[in-house]
Amino acid sequence: MGVAELHDLESGPALRERAEAVLRRLAGEHARLREDQWTAISALVSDRRRVLCVQRTGWGKSAVYFVATALLRAAGAGPTVIVSPLLALMRNQVEAAERAGIRAYTINSANLDDWDQVRAEVHAGAVDVLLISPERLNNPDFRDTVLPKLAASAGLLVIDEAHCVSDWGHDFRPDYRRLRTMLTELPPGTPVLATTATANGRVTADVADQLGKGVLVLRGQLGRDSLRLGVVTLPDAAHRLGWLADNLDRLPGSGIIYTLTVAAAGETTEFLRSRGYAATTYTGQAEDADRRQAEQDLLDNKVKALVATSALGMGFDKPDLGFVVHLGAPPSPIAYYQQVGRAGRAVESAEVVLLPGNEDQAIWRYFASLAFPPEDQVRRVLAVLDDAGRPMSLQALEPLVELRRSRLEMMLKVLDVDGAVRRVRGGWAYTGEPWAYDTERLVRVAEARTAEQRSMIAYATTGDCRMHFLRTALDDEESVPCGRCDNCTAPAFSPAVSLPALTAAASFLRRPGVVVEPRKQWPTGLAAAGLDLSGRIPPAEQAGPGRAIARLTDLGWGSRLREILDGPDAELPDDVCDALVEVLKDWARGADPWPARPVGVVALGSRRRPRLVSSTARRIAEIGRMPFLGTVEPIGAVSPPSGVNSAQRLKAVHGSLTVTPETAAADGPILLVDDLVDSGWTMTVAARELRRAGAGPVYPLTLASMG
Ligand SMILES: [Zn+2]
């Protein structure tokens, strides 16, 4: 039904009274619309405007769009289309809406085939709200057949978590770019409501710009009176873990401890458990069911703390969350504000503590390196697709370009919306449309990121009100000093760490040794790269189980190992050699010992750090009284670039290693020594070559592993 056919709506007091009546059906007899909610509803319903609501979580945005939906539907408008990444979390609101007589329908991958039926029901006026996830917008069938009709019939478009539209934001999602197309396909006069809880001035302006002309921006105050912000600066990771063990019991209720990396989350949980706390881990690498269980344990107060990475994302809601502690600072005030804002929603007081780390900036740099690829890589992907002359799947494309799969997919989604490629059945196709690399914009985004990082460093050291600092960083003009933070009052927590806790943390972190799992399967896509390797690697050609001192992202040895691998090529330092010897002792006699004692040592020739790797292998041979058998030498000048995907790296490594008879001559297992295991393919190929040349079992031993 078009806008022209809509019945006249009452305006002013009569409309408001009907809005209040809908709200009472949704939220109970005592519910009243606040003025700012009414302003948004009235702009959508009476004025058919596009509205951007920047309001803190808990403000009541769902009341706004369900009330607006009821009023618009009563006036004959089409169904409301809600695009939200949080559909699973909206179950409660949707049930409440249905009790109030608003009929909702979710379109997901499981029921896409029912589209004809949905359309019939939409046509018959039996659907008030259609919920779709942003990923759906990029599905070829949905985009081509469903989306245009949906856009043409929508009575109201709601864009949840609208900051994801902006690449200025901290959480840009390429799927959201498709919304720009949808916005242009809406009939004139269709109201749009975009909502976000986390946007600074620049992101707000960018989102408003993408919504079109004449957008009404409603910005609320950001402050939350229950939060007591504080910063405790400590010299190293051992002090920070020790501090947690000393203070966790003093923090109210249960809460979240954020870490910057998956490895740090696991270590922190393990240490806290060893100190008698109920703690559990939540990371993006865990299985769905485990993540849901971890969330539930926190909701039920079965754990004192959930130790999480930023994967504990938007929408997690525990109104009585008592504290948020950060073990390491996130890279922007807006990300920090969003994470601490999970605390204290429905309690009078919640503690928020930042424990900044010396290694934070190195970790930020690592994550920043995963942003949109440089122009030559993008051009290469376009050229490969152009040459192919047919659609290519991600798997087929991967071996031919130097990008990890997730980054490749992100880039393709951006190029799709730009028109240079198109997602079709069977993969991605080149369109032939001219495409320009927006260098200027990407440079400005990178500069904005750097400024946010500087701002986060300043937060940790400021002597002014911390809440005022954060709100000002988020361009909240109403901000005043909070009177509650450690700078407004006195610090709530001492930086002192008890000797027992510090000793325990230090010995926990000093304990070297992580398992390096051997690769058992060749990656897909090698045939397209011209290699005749696929499926399972025969057991007789696999590497055996391996060990490293630590992962580069570990709290304990991570910083020291990064320092060595980032520094000039030099002999192995004594402290690291001692750690390696500890690892070997534990490997020989610990809980999970090697199957048989090694009888020789081989170095994996390194182009980047030959002295480090060779001195490591020789010292281990000497200390273990084993012969040093030589080096598996890399030939040719090409080194596989770091940060590339499996198939690409394997292609670069394959056939570039030489095994001499001496290196494969030992009568028993050998240790194969390298400085860093990244993808594991260099090690896998070297072990295979050694075994094919007659060597016994090959045990990888490295200083560090990635991830
Ligand atoms: Zn303050």
XYZ file of C-alpha atoms and ligand atoms in Angstrom:
708
model
C 0.000 0.000 0.000
C 1.495 3.320 -1.022
C 1.887 6.376 1.120
C -0.756 8.255 -0.847
C -3.384 5.778 0.241
C -2.706 6.166 3.926
C -5.591 7.414 5.986
C -5.249 10.733 7.683
C -3.807 10.429 11.120
C -4.880 12.433 14.055
C -1.973 14.446 15.303
C -1.041 15.995 18.604
C -2.858 14.950 21.794
C -5.144 12.354 20.164
C -2.254 10.569 18.511
C -0.248 10.676 21.704
C -3.115 9.141 23.654
C -3.245 6.260 21.177
C 0.524 5.877 21.405
C 0.306 5.671 25.205
C -2.405 3.034 24.886
C -0.174 0.875 22.667
C 2.702 1.260 25.106
C 0.513 0.130 27.999
C -0.369 -3.025 26.044
C 3.340 -3.590 25.392
C 4.853 -2.754 28.745
C 2.071 -2.771 31.344
C -0.473 -0.425 32.905
C 2.025 1.952 34.469
C 4.204 2.498 31.409
C 4.453 6.060 30.075
C 6.304 7.365 27.029
C 9.110 9.752 27.901
C 9.217 13.034 25.981
C 12.243 11.999 23.911
C 10.540 8.724 22.927
C 7.409 10.609 21.927
C 9.473 13.071 19.857
C 10.869 10.142 17.860
C 7.459 8.444 17.414
C 5.768 11.642 16.354
C 8.514 12.435 13.821
C 8.149 8.949 12.314
C 4.362 8.712 12.326
C 3.105 12.275 11.794
C 5.979 13.692 9.770
C 7.215 10.501 8.035
C 10.775 11.573 8.715
C 14.069 9.733 8.868
C 15.227 9.697 12.478
C 18.594 8.765 13.990
C 18.396 7.965 17.693
C 21.701 7.965 19.577
C 20.664 6.764 23.006
C 22.242 4.610 25.661
C 21.274 0.951 26.036
C 18.119 0.577 28.062
C 16.678 3.840 26.714
C 13.671 2.002 25.213
C 14.176 2.047 21.458
C 12.031 -1.058 20.908
C 9.061 0.727 22.507
C 9.549 3.490 19.927
C 9.498 1.211 16.911
C 6.716 -1.068 18.086
C 4.459 1.849 19.029
C 5.253 3.587 15.722
C 4.497 0.317 13.910
C 1.093 -0.043 15.568
C 0.114 3.553 14.696
C 1.378 3.357 11.117
C -0.292 -0.002 10.523
C -3.581 1.356 11.860
C -3.246 4.096 9.262
C -2.824 1.526 6.509
C 0.968 1.495 6.083
C 2.891 -1.636 5.046
C 4.836 -3.770 7.528
C 7.815 -2.491 9.478
C 11.116 -4.007 8.348
C 13.654 -4.310 11.176
C 17.270 -4.996 10.223
C 19.159 -6.131 13.305
C 22.238 -8.250 14.059
C 20.633 -9.167 17.371
C 17.557 -11.116 16.271
C 18.227 -13.957 18.674
C 18.342 -11.473 21.522
C 15.105 -9.764 20.538
C 12.974 -12.760 21.406
C 11.568 -11.144 24.553
C 10.626 -7.879 22.874
C 9.029 -9.742 19.970
C 6.947 -11.816 22.375
C 5.829 -8.674 24.186
C 4.904 -7.093 20.840
C 2.882 -10.158 19.904
C 0.999 -9.977 23.182
C 0.160 -6.392 22.228
C -1.276 -7.638 18.934
C 1.726 -6.881 16.716
C 2.394 -9.853 14.463
C 6.103 -10.411 13.826
C 7.837 -12.682 11.354
C 11.548 -13.468 11.122
C 13.178 -14.187 7.770
C 16.269 -16.319 8.232
C 18.269 -18.803 6.196
C 16.035 -21.647 7.377
C 12.773 -20.263 6.035
C 13.849 -18.258 2.995
C 12.026 -20.722 0.738
C 8.753 -19.708 2.368
C 9.105 -16.270 0.821
C 6.071 -16.750 -1.446
C 3.989 -17.530 1.585
C 5.392 -14.566 3.510
C 4.632 -12.313 0.577
C 1.083 -13.603 0.439
C 0.685 -12.895 4.141
C 2.237 -9.444 3.775
C -0.172 -8.798 0.922
C -3.111 -9.976 3.022
C -2.018 -7.560 5.758
C -1.237 -10.361 8.205
C 2.353 -9.312 8.993
C 3.143 -6.178 11.008
C 6.877 -6.638 11.518
C 9.474 -8.421 9.409
C 12.776 -9.085 11.131
C 15.880 -9.717 9.029
C 19.574 -10.020 9.798
C 22.119 -7.848 7.940
C 23.804 -10.971 6.480
C 20.564 -11.785 4.705
C 20.831 -8.557 2.710
C 23.873 -9.959 0.899
C 22.366 -13.294 -0.064
C 22.048 -13.221 -3.891
C 18.494 -14.636 -4.069
C 17.255 -12.446 -1.265
C 18.930 -9.357 -2.683
C 17.547 -9.880 -6.197
C 14.049 -11.218 -5.605
C 12.959 -10.294 -2.097
C 14.666 -7.053 -1.152
C 13.235 -4.755 -3.850
C 9.666 -5.885 -3.060
C 10.284 -5.612 0.638
C 11.609 -2.076 0.201
C 8.650 -1.117 -1.985
C 6.064 -2.346 0.522
C 7.694 -1.292 3.816
C 5.783 1.107 6.017
C 8.768 1.787 8.265
C 12.408 0.743 8.061
C 14.264 0.237 11.349
C 18.065 -0.067 11.329
C 19.319 -1.405 14.639
C 22.977 -0.848 15.687
C 23.208 1.739 12.936
C 26.824 2.682 13.740
C 27.776 -0.502 11.823
C 26.945 1.436 8.616
C 29.927 3.705 9.154
C 33.526 2.741 8.530
C 34.434 5.545 10.934
C 32.852 3.423 13.643
C 34.626 0.831 15.757
C 32.392 -1.950 14.514
C 31.935 -1.428 10.774
C 30.158 -4.330 9.054
C 30.271 -4.639 5.271
C 26.811 -6.291 5.231
C 25.369 -2.989 6.417
C 26.529 -1.261 3.257
C 23.689 -2.977 1.402
C 21.320 -0.796 3.403
C 22.427 2.181 1.319
C 20.828 0.492 -1.700
C 17.720 -0.360 0.278
C 17.378 3.240 1.461
C 17.358 4.492 -2.121
C 14.679 1.950 -3.083
C 12.174 3.023 -0.402
C 9.152 4.900 -1.737
C 9.365 8.621 -0.964
C 7.965 9.482 2.435
C 8.728 6.113 4.036
C 9.909 6.820 7.580
C 13.226 5.355 8.742
C 14.415 4.867 12.300
C 18.120 4.211 12.849
C 19.252 3.485 16.391
C 22.608 3.147 18.091
C 23.935 3.363 21.607
C 27.521 3.990 20.613
C 28.445 6.765 18.242
C 30.619 9.833 18.578
C 29.941 13.024 16.630
C 31.747 11.881 13.502
C 29.990 8.494 13.319
C 26.635 10.156 14.001
C 27.223 12.620 11.162
C 28.306 9.833 8.811
C 25.263 7.661 9.595
C 22.915 10.659 9.245
C 24.538 11.440 5.913
C 23.941 7.893 4.666
C 20.292 8.022 5.759
C 19.627 10.889 3.367
C 18.653 14.526 3.577
C 16.810 16.183 6.454
C 17.462 13.500 9.055
C 16.288 14.269 12.581
C 19.091 13.384 14.997
C 18.002 12.715 18.583
C 21.002 12.451 20.868
C 20.545 11.619 24.509
C 22.939 11.996 27.380
C 25.374 9.153 27.781
C 26.164 9.202 31.476
C 25.246 6.344 33.736
C 25.119 7.385 37.370
C 25.785 3.959 38.785
C 29.283 3.542 37.324
C 32.355 4.223 39.456
C 35.233 4.486 37.006
C 38.832 3.938 38.034
C 42.259 3.124 36.630
C 44.912 1.079 38.420
C 48.338 1.251 36.802
C 50.579 -1.717 37.527
C 54.074 -2.579 36.262
C 53.452 -5.888 34.480
C 51.124 -8.802 33.746
C 52.048 -10.639 36.973
C 50.998 -7.625 39.058
C 47.755 -7.291 37.101
C 46.802 -10.960 37.560
C 47.872 -10.797 41.223
C 45.773 -7.653 41.706
C 42.745 -9.446 40.234
C 43.217 -12.389 42.574
C 43.428 -9.982 45.552
C 40.489 -7.783 44.568
C 37.954 -9.928 42.738
C 36.135 -10.736 45.983
C 35.836 -7.037 46.782
C 34.020 -6.329 43.524
C 30.214 -6.375 43.882
C 28.128 -9.226 42.484
C 29.358 -10.907 39.358
C 30.870 -9.252 36.323
C 33.010 -9.301 33.225
C 36.799 -9.243 32.888
C 37.738 -8.154 29.360
C 41.048 -9.192 27.784
C 42.422 -8.102 24.406
C 43.277 -11.562 23.109
C 41.842 -15.080 23.183
C 45.072 -16.404 24.727
C 44.924 -13.881 27.569
C 41.289 -14.781 28.289
C 42.177 -18.459 28.658
C 45.205 -17.772 30.867
C 43.315 -15.373 33.119
C 40.506 -17.871 33.670
C 42.972 -20.639 34.437
C 44.860 -18.488 36.943
C 41.713 -17.245 38.704
C 40.446 -20.804 39.009
C 43.776 -21.841 40.507
C 43.160 -19.118 43.134
C 39.763 -20.581 43.995
C 37.467 -18.333 41.956
C 34.559 -19.500 39.818
C 35.460 -18.073 36.406
C 34.762 -19.067 32.835
C 35.954 -17.975 29.396
C 34.019 -16.412 26.506
C 35.781 -15.909 23.152
C 34.845 -15.855 19.484
C 36.761 -19.106 19.024
C 34.512 -21.125 21.319
C 31.610 -23.212 20.066
C 28.167 -21.546 20.028
C 26.813 -23.857 22.702
C 29.789 -23.148 24.996
C 29.358 -19.419 24.532
C 25.671 -19.585 25.373
C 26.464 -21.684 28.443
C 29.092 -19.165 29.583
C 26.595 -16.295 29.188
C 23.979 -18.261 31.085
C 26.392 -19.023 33.942
C 27.030 -15.306 34.324
C 23.318 -14.451 34.106
C 22.628 -17.032 36.834
C 25.524 -15.755 38.985
C 27.099 -19.201 38.891
C 30.462 -17.574 38.194
C 32.086 -14.579 39.830
C 33.509 -13.458 36.501
C 33.182 -14.143 32.810
C 36.597 -13.594 31.213
C 35.792 -12.393 27.714
C 37.216 -10.859 24.563
C 35.271 -8.201 22.661
C 33.407 -11.129 21.046
C 31.021 -10.772 23.996
C 29.206 -8.360 21.795
C 26.319 -6.020 21.482
C 23.154 -7.073 23.126
C 24.447 -9.038 26.118
C 22.203 -7.756 28.872
C 22.519 -8.485 32.586
C 20.879 -5.564 34.367
C 22.551 -6.312 37.716
C 26.084 -6.749 36.363
C 28.259 -5.581 39.256
C 31.600 -4.837 37.629
C 33.645 -4.622 34.457
C 37.434 -4.930 34.676
C 39.694 -4.508 31.643
C 42.958 -6.398 31.617
C 44.429 -4.227 28.862
C 42.704 -1.248 27.262
C 40.601 -1.483 24.089
C 41.796 0.824 21.269
C 39.106 3.507 21.484
C 37.057 5.359 24.109
C 33.888 4.401 22.250
C 34.656 0.662 22.415
C 35.595 1.091 26.065
C 32.424 3.025 26.853
C 30.296 0.385 25.136
C 31.902 -2.416 27.146
C 31.776 -0.723 30.550
C 28.184 0.310 29.819
C 27.131 -3.317 30.348
C 27.570 -2.781 34.091
C 25.198 -1.095 36.491
C 22.058 -0.895 34.387
C 19.734 -1.790 37.233
C 21.918 -1.557 40.341
C 22.846 1.509 42.289
C 26.568 1.102 42.085
C 28.915 -0.824 39.799
C 32.721 -0.831 39.718
C 34.611 -0.207 36.476
C 38.368 -0.694 36.585
C 40.928 -0.381 33.801
C 44.280 -2.127 34.250
C 46.253 -0.824 31.240
C 49.139 -2.957 29.931
C 52.478 -2.098 28.348
C 51.721 -4.427 25.454
C 48.314 -2.883 24.626
C 49.616 -0.725 21.792
C 51.410 -3.633 20.101
C 48.143 -5.588 20.166
C 46.193 -2.625 18.733
C 48.722 -2.403 15.892
C 48.239 -6.088 15.130
C 44.441 -5.772 14.875
C 44.761 -2.557 12.816
C 46.867 -4.458 10.271
C 43.777 -6.540 9.453
C 41.783 -3.576 8.083
C 40.825 -3.010 4.409
C 43.706 -4.240 2.186
C 46.006 -1.921 0.204
C 45.165 -1.073 -3.396
C 47.550 -3.520 -5.120
C 45.954 -6.471 -3.323
C 42.456 -5.302 -4.209
C 43.473 -4.821 -7.862
C 44.945 -8.297 -7.891
C 41.686 -9.858 -6.714
C 39.772 -7.950 -9.394
C 42.293 -9.062 -12.051
C 42.012 -12.716 -11.012
C 38.215 -12.574 -11.207
C 38.411 -10.759 -14.547
C 40.808 -13.381 -15.981
C 38.622 -16.234 -14.765
C 35.673 -14.911 -16.752
C 33.304 -16.824 -14.484
C 32.256 -16.676 -10.817
C 34.821 -18.006 -8.347
C 34.213 -19.328 -4.840
C 36.203 -18.015 -1.881
C 38.032 -21.345 -1.730
C 39.072 -21.099 -5.369
C 40.071 -17.452 -5.050
C 42.062 -17.825 -1.852
C 45.143 -19.618 -3.231
C 45.540 -17.020 -5.977
C 45.613 -13.904 -3.802
C 47.554 -13.128 -0.671
C 44.719 -12.637 1.787
C 43.289 -14.583 4.659
C 39.786 -15.832 3.984
C 37.918 -13.630 6.456
C 39.678 -10.504 5.201
C 39.117 -11.520 1.570
C 35.404 -11.965 2.234
C 35.136 -8.608 4.012
C 36.838 -6.923 1.049
C 34.576 -8.645 -1.510
C 31.468 -7.484 0.349
C 32.697 -3.899 0.184
C 33.526 -4.259 -3.529
C 30.067 -5.751 -4.102
C 28.309 -2.697 -2.754
C 30.727 -0.493 -4.727
C 29.620 -2.414 -7.836
C 33.021 -3.835 -8.863
C 32.076 -7.438 -8.064
C 28.799 -9.197 -7.579
C 27.910 -12.061 -5.328
C 26.153 -14.724 -7.374
C 25.341 -18.376 -6.962
C 28.656 -20.221 -6.962
C 30.754 -17.327 -5.723
C 31.887 -13.889 -6.794
C 31.932 -12.425 -10.298
C 33.688 -9.407 -11.817
C 31.253 -6.819 -13.178
C 33.648 -4.767 -15.269
C 32.419 -1.591 -13.571
C 35.184 0.970 -13.054
C 36.271 1.112 -9.432
C 38.393 3.647 -7.584
C 40.381 2.992 -4.431
C 39.278 5.631 -1.962
C 42.762 6.333 -0.623
C 41.808 9.629 0.939
C 38.960 8.170 2.954
C 40.979 5.158 4.124
C 43.818 7.438 5.203
C 41.379 9.597 7.145
C 39.839 6.529 8.790
C 43.323 5.316 9.768
C 44.115 8.735 11.229
C 40.880 8.683 13.187
C 41.844 5.271 14.610
C 45.223 6.618 15.713
C 43.559 9.603 17.378
C 41.190 7.252 19.224
C 44.160 5.227 20.470
C 45.869 8.373 21.750
C 42.649 9.337 23.474
C 42.476 5.940 25.193
C 46.046 6.354 26.442
C 45.108 9.797 27.749
C 42.104 8.312 29.567
C 44.408 6.100 31.606
C 46.577 9.019 32.711
C 44.112 11.910 33.036
C 43.737 13.643 36.398
C 40.256 14.915 35.462
C 36.886 13.204 35.844
C 37.000 9.917 33.920
C 33.292 9.851 33.017
C 33.552 13.429 31.770
C 36.579 12.403 29.716
C 34.709 9.495 28.080
C 31.532 11.457 27.432
C 33.517 14.317 25.935
C 35.420 11.841 23.752
C 31.992 10.669 22.550
C 30.970 14.268 21.820
C 28.346 14.380 24.576
C 27.969 18.102 25.099
C 25.917 17.783 28.274
C 28.759 16.149 30.155
C 29.724 17.357 33.631
C 32.090 15.831 36.248
C 30.534 12.694 37.722
C 31.544 13.057 41.365
C 32.032 9.276 41.627
C 35.187 8.253 39.751
C 38.648 7.814 41.275
C 39.648 11.329 40.201
C 36.461 13.002 41.469
C 36.723 11.196 44.814
C 39.463 8.940 46.154
C 40.661 5.768 44.424
C 38.458 2.827 45.441
C 41.268 0.335 44.895
C 44.889 0.329 45.979
C 47.561 -0.669 43.476
C 49.172 -2.829 46.172
C 49.404 -6.537 45.385
C 49.894 -9.084 48.166
C 53.063 -11.150 48.052
C 51.286 -14.545 47.849
C 49.108 -13.422 44.923
C 52.042 -11.821 43.129
C 54.256 -14.874 43.613
C 51.529 -17.199 42.366
C 50.835 -15.007 39.320
C 54.525 -14.658 38.475
C 55.164 -18.381 38.632
C 51.974 -19.090 36.680
C 53.081 -16.724 33.916
C 56.721 -17.873 33.918
C 55.682 -21.460 33.335
C 56.662 -21.926 29.689
C 55.264 -24.369 27.173
C 52.308 -24.630 24.829
C 51.468 -27.507 22.528
C 51.898 -27.020 18.786
C 49.398 -29.292 17.067
C 50.595 -30.844 13.815
C 48.633 -30.214 10.623
C 46.776 -33.324 9.476
C 44.914 -32.034 6.455
C 45.976 -30.072 3.354
C 43.971 -26.891 2.829
C 41.365 -26.716 0.084
C 42.061 -24.851 -3.114
C 45.570 -26.191 -3.778
C 44.641 -27.637 -7.153
C 43.801 -24.154 -8.412
C 47.237 -23.037 -7.171
C 48.853 -25.814 -9.211
C 49.739 -28.173 -6.355
C 48.795 -31.816 -6.347
C 48.052 -32.048 -2.625
C 44.662 -32.646 -1.120
C 42.850 -34.380 1.696
C 44.542 -36.037 4.633
C 48.321 -35.905 5.000
C 49.527 -39.538 5.292
C 50.499 -40.167 8.950
C 54.005 -41.244 7.892
C 54.500 -37.777 6.354
C 53.026 -35.687 9.169
C 54.980 -33.779 11.792
C 54.665 -35.163 15.300
C 53.361 -33.197 18.291
C 55.382 -30.019 18.967
C 56.052 -27.418 21.621
C 56.603 -23.660 21.786
C 57.549 -21.500 24.766
C 54.343 -19.481 24.394
C 51.907 -17.883 22.011
C 52.817 -14.332 20.979
C 49.605 -13.102 22.594
C 50.241 -14.829 25.946
C 50.318 -12.591 28.999
C 53.468 -14.185 30.395
C 56.076 -14.786 27.691
C 54.223 -12.997 24.868
C 55.892 -9.589 25.295
C 59.425 -10.976 25.650
C 59.043 -13.187 22.582
C 57.576 -10.370 20.494
C 60.535 -8.214 21.506
C 62.971 -10.846 20.213
C 61.092 -11.552 16.983
C 60.657 -7.827 16.252
C 64.299 -7.036 17.025
C 67.472 -7.534 14.955
C 68.573 -11.095 14.147
C 70.811 -12.183 17.035
C 71.943 -15.186 19.103
C 69.344 -16.768 21.399
C 69.266 -14.841 24.730
C 69.977 -16.865 27.903
C 66.606 -16.297 29.610
C 64.766 -17.589 26.554
C 67.164 -20.523 26.249
C 66.422 -21.410 29.890
C 62.696 -21.289 29.137
C 63.184 -23.593 26.163
C 65.080 -26.050 28.354
C 62.176 -25.935 30.841
C 59.792 -26.741 28.001
C 61.923 -29.730 26.970
C 62.167 -31.032 30.538
C 58.406 -30.842 30.923
C 57.960 -32.484 27.531
C 60.206 -35.352 28.550
C 58.680 -35.965 31.973
C 55.398 -34.035 32.182
C 51.797 -35.131 31.874
C 51.909 -35.463 28.093
C 55.430 -36.695 27.247
C 56.928 -37.231 23.800
C 56.595 -40.828 22.527
C 60.387 -41.323 22.379
C 63.449 -39.239 23.234
C 64.825 -37.274 20.248
C 68.265 -38.282 19.002
C 69.194 -35.233 16.909
C 68.434 -31.586 16.174
C 67.705 -29.956 12.798
C 67.265 -26.223 12.204
C 64.571 -24.943 9.871
C 66.521 -22.456 7.755
C 65.207 -18.947 8.157
C 65.563 -16.082 5.731
C 64.609 -13.489 8.265
C 66.348 -14.667 11.436
C 69.061 -17.212 10.462
C 71.313 -16.441 13.469
C 68.480 -16.775 15.968
C 67.208 -20.094 14.599
C 70.629 -21.623 14.035
C 71.953 -20.607 17.491
C 68.779 -21.975 19.092
C 69.140 -25.356 17.373
C 72.868 -25.611 18.234
C 72.395 -24.720 21.899
C 69.543 -27.185 22.311
C 71.703 -29.885 20.719
C 74.582 -29.059 23.049
C 72.474 -28.928 26.226
C 70.610 -32.126 25.307
C 73.864 -33.878 24.234
C 72.427 -34.640 20.807
C 74.124 -34.156 17.434
C 73.230 -31.048 15.435
C 72.354 -32.593 12.091
C 72.170 -29.482 9.928
C 69.656 -27.137 8.411
C 66.706 -27.626 6.103
C 67.636 -24.782 3.768
C 65.210 -22.505 2.015
C 66.119 -22.060 -1.654
C 65.297 -19.088 -3.838
C 64.790 -15.567 -2.644
C 61.055 -15.537 -2.164
C 59.842 -15.653 1.387
C 56.159 -16.345 1.974
C 54.592 -13.081 3.091
C 53.204 -13.207 6.584
C 49.492 -12.742 7.123
C 48.485 -14.712 4.049
C 46.078 -17.624 3.920
C 46.895 -21.309 4.079
C 46.862 -22.225 0.424
C 48.888 -19.187 -0.594
C 51.510 -19.749 2.076
C 51.769 -23.425 1.273
C 52.241 -22.672 -2.389
C 55.136 -20.345 -1.534
C 56.765 -22.861 0.798
C 56.282 -25.972 -1.266
C 59.340 -26.961 -3.214
C 61.447 -24.190 -1.708
C 63.122 -26.358 0.947
C 66.095 -28.662 0.475
C 66.749 -31.651 2.680
C 70.308 -33.022 2.685
C 70.984 -36.706 3.453
C 72.679 -35.716 6.768
C 69.617 -33.920 8.117
C 67.469 -37.005 7.520
C 70.020 -39.563 8.703
C 69.268 -39.846 12.434
C 68.141 -43.192 13.741
C 65.150 -41.987 15.786
C 63.032 -38.885 16.366
C 64.486 -35.441 15.635
C 63.674 -31.981 16.968
C 62.974 -29.540 14.135
C 63.736 -26.048 15.468
C 62.187 -22.796 14.246
C 61.578 -19.361 15.759
C 57.852 -18.927 15.057
C 55.007 -21.194 13.975
C 52.465 -19.026 12.190
C 50.182 -20.962 9.848
C 52.219 -24.115 10.512
C 52.690 -24.845 6.801
C 56.450 -24.289 6.653
C 56.828 -26.768 9.493
C 54.376 -29.197 7.867
C 56.160 -29.148 4.512
C 59.640 -29.415 6.100
C 58.554 -32.383 8.230
C 57.089 -34.066 5.158
C 60.303 -33.557 3.147
C 62.423 -34.915 6.007
C 60.242 -37.972 6.405
C 60.188 -38.636 2.679
C 64.007 -38.461 2.751
C 64.053 -41.221 5.370
C 63.997 -39.351 8.705
C 62.188 -40.744 11.754
C 59.436 -38.873 13.626
C 59.813 -35.068 13.510
C 58.972 -33.033 16.662
C 58.609 -29.283 16.036
C 60.188 -27.037 18.680
C 59.759 -23.272 18.352
C 60.178 -20.160 20.430
C 56.672 -18.862 19.739
C 53.399 -19.690 18.067
C 50.762 -17.326 16.722
C 47.229 -17.026 17.978
Zn 34.361 11.756 37.886
